Amino acid sequence: MNTVRVRFAPSPTGYLHIGGARTALFNWLFARQNQGKLVLRIEDTDTERLKEDSISQILSSMRWLGIEWDEGPETGGPCGPYYQSKRLDLYREEAERLIQEGKAYYCFCTPTELEEVRVSQHQAGEAFRYNGKCRDLLLSIAQKRIAEGEKAVIRLRIPASGQVKVKDLVHGEVKFSLDQFDDLVIMKSNGMPTYNFACVVDDHAMAISHVIRAEEHLSNTPKQVLLYEALGYEPIQFAHVAMILAPDRSKLSKRHGATSVEEFRDQGFLAPAIVNYLTLLGWSPGSDQEIFTPAESMDKFQLDKVSKKAAIYDTKKLTWINGQYLNSMNLDDVTRETIPFFLRKGLVTEEQAAEQYDTIRAVVSVVRDRVKTLVELTEAAEYYFKDVTEYEEKGQRKYFSSPGVAELLRKAHERLEQLEVFDVKHTEETYQILIEELGIKAGELIHPTRLALTGRTVSPGLFDVMALLGKDRCLARLKQAISFILQISI
RNA sequence: GGCCCUAUGGUCAAGUGGUUAAGACGCUGCCCUCUCAAGGCGGAGUCAGGGGUUCAAUUCCCCUUAGGGCUACCA
């Protein structure tokens, strides 16, 4: 029985974007479904593009999403180290072995020389291809030049003709003709391995069973297959999942606004909602179900049902899903997620957040089912934490301008003032009685009151608002509104 | 340029050699209603184009087109 071992192998050149997150997610689902392991490997062989804090960002984004790796940075494991920069000896050994076996050779051509070749090939209308200059250099001579300090890369010999077949779990068999491939560089002149080489060596060394990655790598795969053969490794299963594209159909990048997991978090999206959305992007259970727990996804996920078609992510649907989670998640969890947003907005201090947790929780409770993100929630909860300093203009026109409003509010004030128990039930009763007595429509009193208490035309149910604000603040805000109305009506 | 992948409403998508071509988001009409949201009932909107194969193609094949990827001492 072969154990499933998959890996997610980001290169730390930036933050984890949603495309990477989805690749990680699919790997995770597949691993868990098959009681396998997910390995996290950091592909930090490009010393120039490496970004300092990006590893910790990637790790924390994955943790936040709840994608757990079984082996990798910070968790360790039997196949470590899990940073390619710490595995250089392995790559060198394997490259050396290929040289000894005559399957690879040193190449002393400089980047400038290669560039010249490329330019002339381009002018001649030919395909770009390494011209094979160092291909037949005698090994002893090459070694001597190395010993003298000359820089060289190591290239893999690739047959000039023939075909490579890539068996892919989502695409089926894909054929490539060899005549289009260069002798590819496997070790750079700075001693670092190239992506295709390090990837193959590590996937083998880490006993990976399935490589699940983005489709951008499909065209690299024949080269990797060739490397498997050259190195004498057992072949491996590949699955290339369609990419996630930005709304303008191009590859995800910074210029598209929010594409990183962190940015989505800052915009008030919840981790399980993002995971749910990403699960549905490029995969469908084949049923009507839209809302999934990870456990359900693990149960139903099928690699061969993964879409071959690149998907454009749609914030609107993510927002909708987020709303679903916001309303159905445990209230304490939502409250905990919301508090940082309150802090950032300056609605509460850390001490207040701790002391008044129950109140905050109550506020979140009445506000959450009418908003879709935590940012919206914070916005909608402002009335509770901040005094009303202005009234929405539209509301003023609609509700504060009719004659007799001030008097109406004054009466409401009078009645509310007499209440002993100021809760939802009693405030509502009071209003009902008053409305009946005056023979008016409920809205005639409720709308101006809402505007007076919140400064807005939109809020949670009015009596929820009242109960939460408490008697003193309600009365004060009513008074304030009355004088405001009298003032503007002059 | 060469090679590879892909193509069902605006977006995500189910689906099949014969269907009125699901569903979701979004948009929209109505109902409900203290606003908003939610909910309920409706609506508009799709098989990229052209050739084949076939009694029959959205479905199979080819071409075109479009999008994406690879073609680096990036990953």
XYZ file of C-alpha atoms (C1' of nucleotides) in Angstrom:
565
model
C 0.000 0.000 0.000
C 1.576 3.210 -1.117
C 1.267 6.063 1.270
C 0.184 9.365 -0.146
C 2.710 12.119 0.344
C 2.113 15.445 -1.293
C 3.853 18.749 -1.001
C 3.317 22.434 -1.307
C 6.503 24.130 -2.398
C 6.277 27.904 -2.490
C 9.188 30.087 -3.339
C 9.597 32.904 -0.855
C 9.552 35.744 -3.315
C 6.356 37.319 -2.047
C 3.289 36.740 0.011
C 0.987 33.789 -0.336
C -1.582 34.726 -2.923
C -4.889 33.009 -3.364
C -3.611 30.891 -6.241
C -0.883 29.467 -4.057
C -3.326 29.111 -1.214
C -5.611 27.047 -3.383
C -2.778 24.809 -4.518
C -1.860 24.285 -0.881
C -5.495 23.642 -0.086
C -5.942 21.004 -2.779
C -2.804 19.263 -1.603
C -4.047 19.349 1.946
C -7.483 18.007 1.046
C -5.926 15.243 -0.979
C -3.474 14.324 1.752
C -6.104 14.206 4.466
C -8.523 12.318 2.303
C -5.965 9.608 1.763
C -4.560 9.590 5.274
C -1.378 10.894 3.728
C 1.068 13.601 4.634
C 1.442 17.154 3.438
C 5.009 18.364 3.223
C 5.799 22.048 3.093
C 9.037 22.812 1.320
C 10.538 26.240 0.815
C 12.094 26.641 -2.606
C 14.547 29.380 -1.859
C 17.154 28.768 -4.514
C 16.778 32.110 -6.218
C 18.959 34.238 -4.023
C 18.183 37.363 -5.985
C 14.429 37.371 -5.814
C 14.237 36.146 -2.259
C 12.276 38.376 0.098
C 13.238 38.392 3.713
C 9.927 38.216 5.551
C 8.077 36.268 2.983
C 8.632 32.851 4.548
C 7.038 33.868 7.802
C 4.216 35.511 5.896
C 3.541 32.358 3.956
C 3.616 30.224 7.071
C 1.312 32.498 8.980
C -1.122 32.792 6.087
C -1.313 29.028 5.850
C -1.802 28.671 9.567
C -4.479 31.314 9.551
C -6.306 29.473 6.797
C -6.028 26.315 8.812
C -3.981 24.412 6.273
C -1.766 22.232 8.383
C 1.423 20.698 7.086
C 2.759 17.521 8.612
C 6.374 18.101 7.761
C 8.166 21.300 6.983
C 9.518 24.484 8.518
C 8.937 24.768 12.248
C 7.357 21.318 12.422
C 10.348 19.390 11.169
C 10.118 15.813 9.994
C 12.198 12.892 8.800
C 13.008 14.320 5.369
C 14.363 17.688 6.428
C 15.719 20.201 6.160
C 12.741 21.657 4.348
C 14.525 24.631 2.895
C 16.211 23.981 -0.403
C 18.982 26.386 0.497
C 19.924 23.937 3.237
C 20.011 20.919 0.971
C 22.693 22.055 -1.424
C 24.977 19.085 -0.748
C 22.304 16.717 -1.972
C 21.855 18.562 -5.249
C 25.586 18.736 -5.785
C 25.970 15.038 -5.162
C 23.243 14.156 -7.585
C 24.570 16.555 -10.205
C 28.023 15.137 -9.768
C 26.638 11.662 -10.203
C 25.011 12.669 -13.478
C 28.321 14.067 -14.653
C 30.164 10.889 -13.756
C 27.574 8.892 -15.615
C 27.993 11.147 -18.623
C 24.400 12.317 -18.432
C 25.338 15.875 -17.638
C 28.251 18.153 -18.432
C 29.885 21.394 -17.471
C 29.113 24.402 -19.603
C 31.309 27.468 -19.538
C 29.261 29.691 -21.787
C 28.544 33.028 -20.175
C 25.129 34.609 -20.071
C 26.319 37.217 -22.532
C 27.468 34.602 -25.011
C 24.180 32.783 -24.709
C 22.295 35.977 -25.214
C 24.195 36.580 -28.449
C 23.356 33.137 -29.675
C 19.746 33.749 -28.852
C 19.651 37.020 -30.704
C 21.151 35.541 -33.822
C 18.799 32.580 -33.682
C 15.913 34.924 -33.331
C 17.051 36.935 -36.335
C 17.364 33.757 -38.344
C 13.807 32.931 -37.311
C 14.898 29.829 -35.477
C 13.717 28.558 -32.138
C 15.851 29.569 -29.183
C 18.118 26.768 -28.378
C 21.424 26.199 -26.642
C 23.947 25.619 -29.399
C 25.719 22.791 -27.635
C 29.078 24.463 -27.575
C 30.301 22.805 -24.382
C 28.477 19.573 -24.906
C 31.464 17.567 -26.023
C 34.092 19.160 -23.874
C 36.300 16.502 -22.378
C 35.451 15.983 -18.734
C 39.089 16.092 -17.689
C 39.558 19.443 -19.383
C 36.389 20.794 -17.881
C 37.440 19.682 -14.447
C 40.778 21.353 -14.886
C 39.130 24.625 -15.803
C 36.891 24.348 -12.768
C 39.895 23.684 -10.591
C 41.434 26.835 -11.941
C 38.459 28.733 -10.672
C 36.410 29.105 -13.804
C 32.667 29.348 -13.322
C 30.418 26.809 -14.990
C 26.871 25.591 -14.983
C 25.895 21.948 -15.261
C 23.621 20.935 -18.067
C 21.623 17.781 -18.591
C 22.075 16.050 -21.916
C 18.765 15.784 -23.682
C 18.284 13.519 -26.684
C 17.835 15.488 -29.895
C 14.753 13.590 -30.873
C 12.053 11.447 -29.419
C 9.057 12.057 -27.254
C 8.249 12.431 -23.600
C 4.858 11.520 -22.242
C 3.575 13.158 -19.129
C 0.813 11.326 -17.372
C -1.318 13.840 -15.613
C -4.233 13.083 -13.318
C -6.273 16.015 -14.517
C -5.135 16.374 -18.117
C -4.526 12.801 -19.076
C -1.488 12.016 -21.200
C 0.326 15.001 -22.662
C 3.040 14.468 -25.264
C 6.043 16.638 -25.937
C 8.645 16.251 -28.622
C 12.178 16.390 -27.440
C 13.502 18.413 -30.351
C 12.237 21.579 -28.775
C 14.214 21.261 -25.574
C 17.553 22.707 -24.652
C 20.107 20.896 -22.640
C 18.748 22.329 -19.491
C 20.795 23.879 -16.754
C 20.491 21.927 -13.547
C 23.128 23.695 -11.481
C 23.754 27.410 -11.752
C 27.246 28.829 -11.745
C 26.720 30.118 -8.221
C 26.330 26.561 -7.011
C 22.571 26.682 -6.605
C 20.336 24.138 -8.288
C 17.700 25.272 -10.748
C 14.036 24.803 -10.017
C 13.475 21.769 -12.197
C 16.426 19.936 -10.745
C 15.963 20.724 -7.079
C 12.305 19.943 -7.391
C 12.905 16.481 -8.805
C 15.691 15.618 -6.397
C 13.607 16.709 -3.430
C 10.357 15.159 -4.503
C 12.215 11.907 -4.729
C 14.212 12.379 -1.539
C 11.070 13.317 0.334
C 9.216 10.304 -1.051
C 6.490 12.416 -2.579
C 3.811 10.338 -4.267
C 1.762 13.008 -6.036
C 2.827 16.377 -7.312
C -0.218 18.632 -7.282
C 0.654 22.071 -8.548
C -0.492 24.885 -10.787
C -0.768 24.385 -14.508
C 2.011 26.832 -15.207
C 4.307 23.922 -14.465
C 2.840 21.540 -16.973
C 5.306 22.643 -19.612
C 8.167 22.073 -17.214
C 7.099 18.578 -16.469
C 8.647 16.827 -19.495
C 12.006 18.166 -18.392
C 11.395 16.812 -14.965
C 10.373 13.471 -16.389
C 13.674 13.386 -18.238
C 15.440 14.113 -14.988
C 13.636 11.278 -13.252
C 14.905 8.975 -15.950
C 18.449 10.314 -15.872
C 18.615 10.082 -12.107
C 17.114 6.626 -12.120
C 14.199 7.607 -9.915
C 10.821 5.923 -9.892
C 8.268 8.004 -11.781
C 5.747 9.995 -9.825
C 2.113 11.052 -10.315
C 1.419 14.540 -11.563
C -1.705 16.628 -11.352
C -1.743 20.121 -12.780
C -4.637 22.208 -11.641
C -5.851 25.175 -13.627
C -4.614 28.523 -12.517
C -6.530 31.283 -10.837
C -6.615 34.430 -12.910
C -7.295 38.018 -11.981
C -10.568 39.579 -13.123
C -8.823 40.902 -16.236
C -7.838 37.330 -17.138
C -4.176 37.861 -16.495
C -1.897 36.159 -14.046
C -2.315 37.194 -10.449
C -0.018 39.991 -9.399
C 0.198 42.936 -7.060
C -1.329 45.319 -9.515
C -4.674 43.597 -9.207
C -5.252 44.907 -5.747
C -5.948 42.287 -3.168
C -4.554 38.952 -4.173
C -2.693 37.918 -1.057
C -4.306 35.992 1.723
C -3.269 38.724 4.121
C -5.044 41.393 2.166
C -8.217 39.371 2.125
C -7.938 39.006 5.828
C -7.537 42.751 6.226
C -10.614 43.285 4.140
C -12.597 41.378 6.692
C -12.867 37.954 5.161
C -12.909 34.940 7.442
C -10.489 32.079 6.966
C -13.119 29.348 6.607
C -14.971 31.444 4.053
C -11.848 31.893 1.968
C -11.098 28.200 2.210
C -14.655 27.401 1.184
C -14.516 29.758 -1.755
C -11.164 28.477 -2.913
C -12.374 24.909 -2.648
C -15.158 25.725 -5.043
C -12.910 27.555 -7.454
C -11.737 24.924 -9.869
C -13.505 22.059 -8.237
C -17.112 21.113 -7.871
C -18.663 18.328 -5.862
C -21.120 17.806 -8.695
C -24.004 18.753 -6.468
C -25.753 21.931 -5.422
C -23.837 22.264 -2.237
C -21.984 25.540 -1.878
C -21.071 25.676 1.764
C -18.531 23.121 2.909
C -16.574 22.404 5.991
C -13.030 21.248 5.257
C -14.045 17.831 6.553
C -16.801 17.590 3.954
C -14.446 18.719 1.222
C -11.919 16.118 2.247
C -14.591 13.536 1.989
C -15.817 14.531 -1.454
C -12.742 15.962 -3.109
C -11.669 14.252 -6.306
C -8.514 15.182 -8.110
C -9.811 14.071 -11.474
C -12.821 16.331 -11.094
C -10.635 19.373 -10.783
C -11.224 21.875 -13.538
C -8.915 22.138 -16.513
C -10.072 25.652 -17.128
C -8.458 28.646 -15.504
C -10.850 30.385 -13.154
C -11.270 34.058 -12.536
C -11.809 34.793 -8.910
C -14.882 36.736 -8.047
C -14.916 38.805 -4.900
C -18.689 39.031 -4.978
C -19.155 35.359 -4.445
C -16.443 35.280 -1.820
C -18.292 38.086 -0.079
C -21.519 36.163 -0.175
C -19.878 33.069 1.258
C -18.262 35.213 3.901
C -21.678 36.490 4.885
C -22.899 32.942 5.216
C -20.066 32.146 7.588
C -20.412 35.378 9.502
C -23.984 34.455 10.312
C -23.610 30.806 11.050
C -20.319 30.693 12.879
C -20.102 30.523 16.625
C -20.673 34.005 18.034
C -17.579 33.972 20.188
C -15.419 33.053 17.226
C -16.850 35.887 15.206
C -16.415 38.265 18.106
C -12.796 37.273 18.526
C -12.189 37.859 14.831
C -13.937 41.199 14.954
C -12.173 42.749 17.919
C -8.944 43.468 16.009
C -11.005 45.417 13.521
C -12.621 47.404 16.332
C -9.181 48.104 17.734
C -7.839 49.211 14.410
C -10.767 51.523 13.893
C -10.230 52.950 17.361
C -13.690 51.972 18.558
C -12.337 50.317 21.664
C -9.029 49.978 23.450
C -7.460 46.653 24.308
C -8.522 47.010 27.929
C -12.095 47.800 26.991
C -12.175 44.892 24.613
C -11.272 42.617 27.470
C -13.459 44.201 30.126
C -16.519 44.695 27.998
C -16.304 41.481 26.077
C -19.896 40.527 26.749
C -21.200 43.834 25.514
C -19.083 43.699 22.416
C -20.328 40.231 21.810
C -23.896 41.481 22.073
C -23.194 44.249 19.591
C -21.625 41.792 17.160
C -24.614 39.561 17.627
C -27.167 42.125 16.462
C -25.035 43.558 13.705
C -23.537 40.526 12.083
C -26.505 39.180 10.213
C -26.861 42.262 8.068
C -23.273 42.556 6.910
C -20.944 40.369 4.900
C -17.450 41.233 6.033
C -15.795 42.184 9.282
C -15.023 45.594 7.862
C -18.706 46.142 7.202
C -19.487 44.799 10.629
C -17.136 47.284 12.221
C -18.668 50.066 10.228
C -22.156 48.999 11.208
C -21.237 48.800 14.875
C -19.872 52.317 15.068
C -23.096 53.782 16.373
C -22.629 51.841 19.550
C -19.118 52.989 20.348
C -19.159 56.530 19.075
C -21.442 59.445 19.799
C -23.656 60.570 16.999
C -22.012 63.654 15.581
C -23.894 63.963 12.366
C -26.982 62.658 10.678
C -27.045 61.129 7.249
C -28.190 63.747 4.847
C -30.656 61.525 3.102
C -32.141 60.666 6.465
C -32.427 64.278 7.456
C -34.409 65.003 4.359
C -36.640 62.001 4.764
C -37.201 61.829 8.478
C -36.177 65.035 10.172
C -37.885 67.493 7.910
C -41.527 66.630 8.325
C -43.437 68.965 10.657
C -43.976 67.664 14.121
C -41.045 65.260 14.170
C -39.425 67.016 17.032
C -42.632 66.772 18.991
C -42.912 63.108 18.124
C -39.453 62.410 19.393
C -40.120 64.455 22.479
C -43.087 62.256 23.290
C -41.005 59.171 22.707
C -38.381 60.578 25.014
C -40.987 61.197 27.650
C -42.273 57.656 27.539
C -38.909 56.003 27.427
C -37.776 58.055 30.352
C -40.422 56.414 32.486
C -39.275 52.911 31.703
C -37.779 50.991 34.557
C -36.627 48.031 32.576
C -35.010 49.196 29.393
C -34.856 46.085 27.245
C -36.028 45.023 23.814
C -39.413 43.918 25.022
C -40.289 47.001 27.043
C -39.005 49.573 24.598
C -40.903 47.894 21.824
C -44.091 47.811 23.859
C -43.698 51.446 24.725
C -43.352 52.370 21.106
C -46.291 50.246 20.064
C -48.526 51.916 22.576
C -47.381 55.358 21.616
C -47.831 54.658 17.936
C -51.309 53.402 18.538
C -52.246 56.362 20.670
C -51.042 58.793 18.086
C -52.666 56.873 15.294
C -49.558 57.000 13.129
C -47.716 54.422 11.086
C -44.909 52.681 12.883
C -42.345 53.953 10.452
C -43.193 57.528 11.175
C -41.760 57.175 14.627
C -39.257 54.423 14.112
C -37.309 55.985 11.274
C -36.650 59.305 12.959
C -35.741 57.477 16.129
C -33.257 55.328 14.267
C -31.682 58.385 12.765
C -31.544 60.041 16.154
C -29.944 57.073 17.850
C -27.509 55.980 15.188
C -27.160 58.933 12.852
C -28.050 56.546 10.064
C -30.936 55.243 8.083
C -29.729 51.691 8.310
C -29.174 49.796 11.518
C -30.113 46.635 13.338
C -33.656 46.366 14.626
C -34.462 49.563 16.449
C -35.256 47.944 19.771
C -32.068 45.929 19.686
C -30.280 49.192 19.233
C -32.125 50.740 22.146
C -31.530 47.877 24.494
C -27.843 47.825 23.717
C -27.344 51.559 23.982
C -29.168 51.668 27.282
C -31.538 54.197 28.643
C -29.188 57.081 29.322
C -27.612 57.140 25.929
C -30.913 56.723 24.143
C -32.433 59.636 25.997
C -29.392 61.787 25.435
C -29.322 61.040 21.732
C -33.018 61.719 21.396
C -32.575 65.046 23.099
C -29.686 65.892 20.872
C -31.722 65.054 17.809
C -34.656 67.142 18.973
C -32.555 70.228 19.346
C -30.888 69.506 16.031
C -34.266 69.345 14.313
C -35.491 72.511 15.942
C -32.343 74.229 14.851
C -32.503 73.229 11.205
C -36.203 73.965 10.948
C -35.707 77.600 11.840
C 8.044 32.748 -33.397
C 7.883 27.357 -31.436
C 5.528 23.958 -28.044
C 1.652 22.859 -24.453
C -3.115 23.612 -21.966
C -8.092 25.485 -22.114
C -13.028 27.111 -24.186
C -21.167 25.975 -21.251
C -24.788 32.992 -19.222
C -20.989 38.798 -16.492
C -18.364 35.124 -12.771
C -18.001 30.014 -10.534
C -20.058 25.761 -12.549
C -23.294 20.597 -13.438
C -24.212 17.845 -17.543
C -25.212 14.544 -21.889
C -24.598 11.604 -28.941
C -31.460 12.810 -28.448
C -32.542 17.318 -21.792
C -37.536 22.748 -21.536
C -28.929 22.794 -20.882
C -29.018 22.046 -13.416
C -27.401 25.098 -9.383
C -24.749 29.320 -7.003
C -22.996 34.512 -6.998
C -24.241 38.980 -9.321
C -28.273 41.778 -11.855
C -33.594 42.410 -11.772
C -39.459 42.296 -10.626
C -42.881 41.196 -6.728
C -44.100 39.602 -1.586
C -42.713 40.135 3.554
C -41.028 44.230 6.578
C -39.206 49.614 11.416
C -34.443 50.501 7.712
C -30.920 47.072 6.028
C -30.114 42.084 5.745
C -32.383 37.467 5.643
C -36.443 34.718 3.615
C -40.332 33.410 -0.222
C -42.015 33.507 -5.389
C -40.627 35.110 -10.389
C -37.379 37.246 -14.637
C -33.410 38.357 -18.113
C -28.913 36.058 -19.623
C -25.030 30.609 -22.151
C -23.035 25.722 -25.115
C -16.846 31.135 -29.133
C -17.064 30.633 -34.881
C -16.644 27.370 -39.148
C -16.288 22.677 -41.151
C -16.881 17.476 -40.752
C -18.628 12.283 -38.408
C -23.744 10.833 -37.355
C -30.572 9.625 -38.309
C -29.110 13.211 -34.438
C -24.232 17.184 -32.017
C -23.226 21.656 -26.553
C -21.230 16.609 -26.207
C -16.689 13.078 -30.947
C -12.793 14.885 -34.825
C -10.381 18.992 -37.558
C -9.514 24.164 -38.473
C -10.003 29.183 -36.923
C -10.369 32.519 -33.012
C -9.635 33.885 -28.048
C -7.352 33.348 -23.275
C -3.491 31.252 -20.407
C 1.263 28.796 -19.673
C 6.297 27.301 -20.945
C 10.275 28.565 -24.134
C 15.894 31.863 -18.024
C 22.151 30.395 -14.611
C 12.842 32.565 -11.970
C 10.043 29.387 -9.438
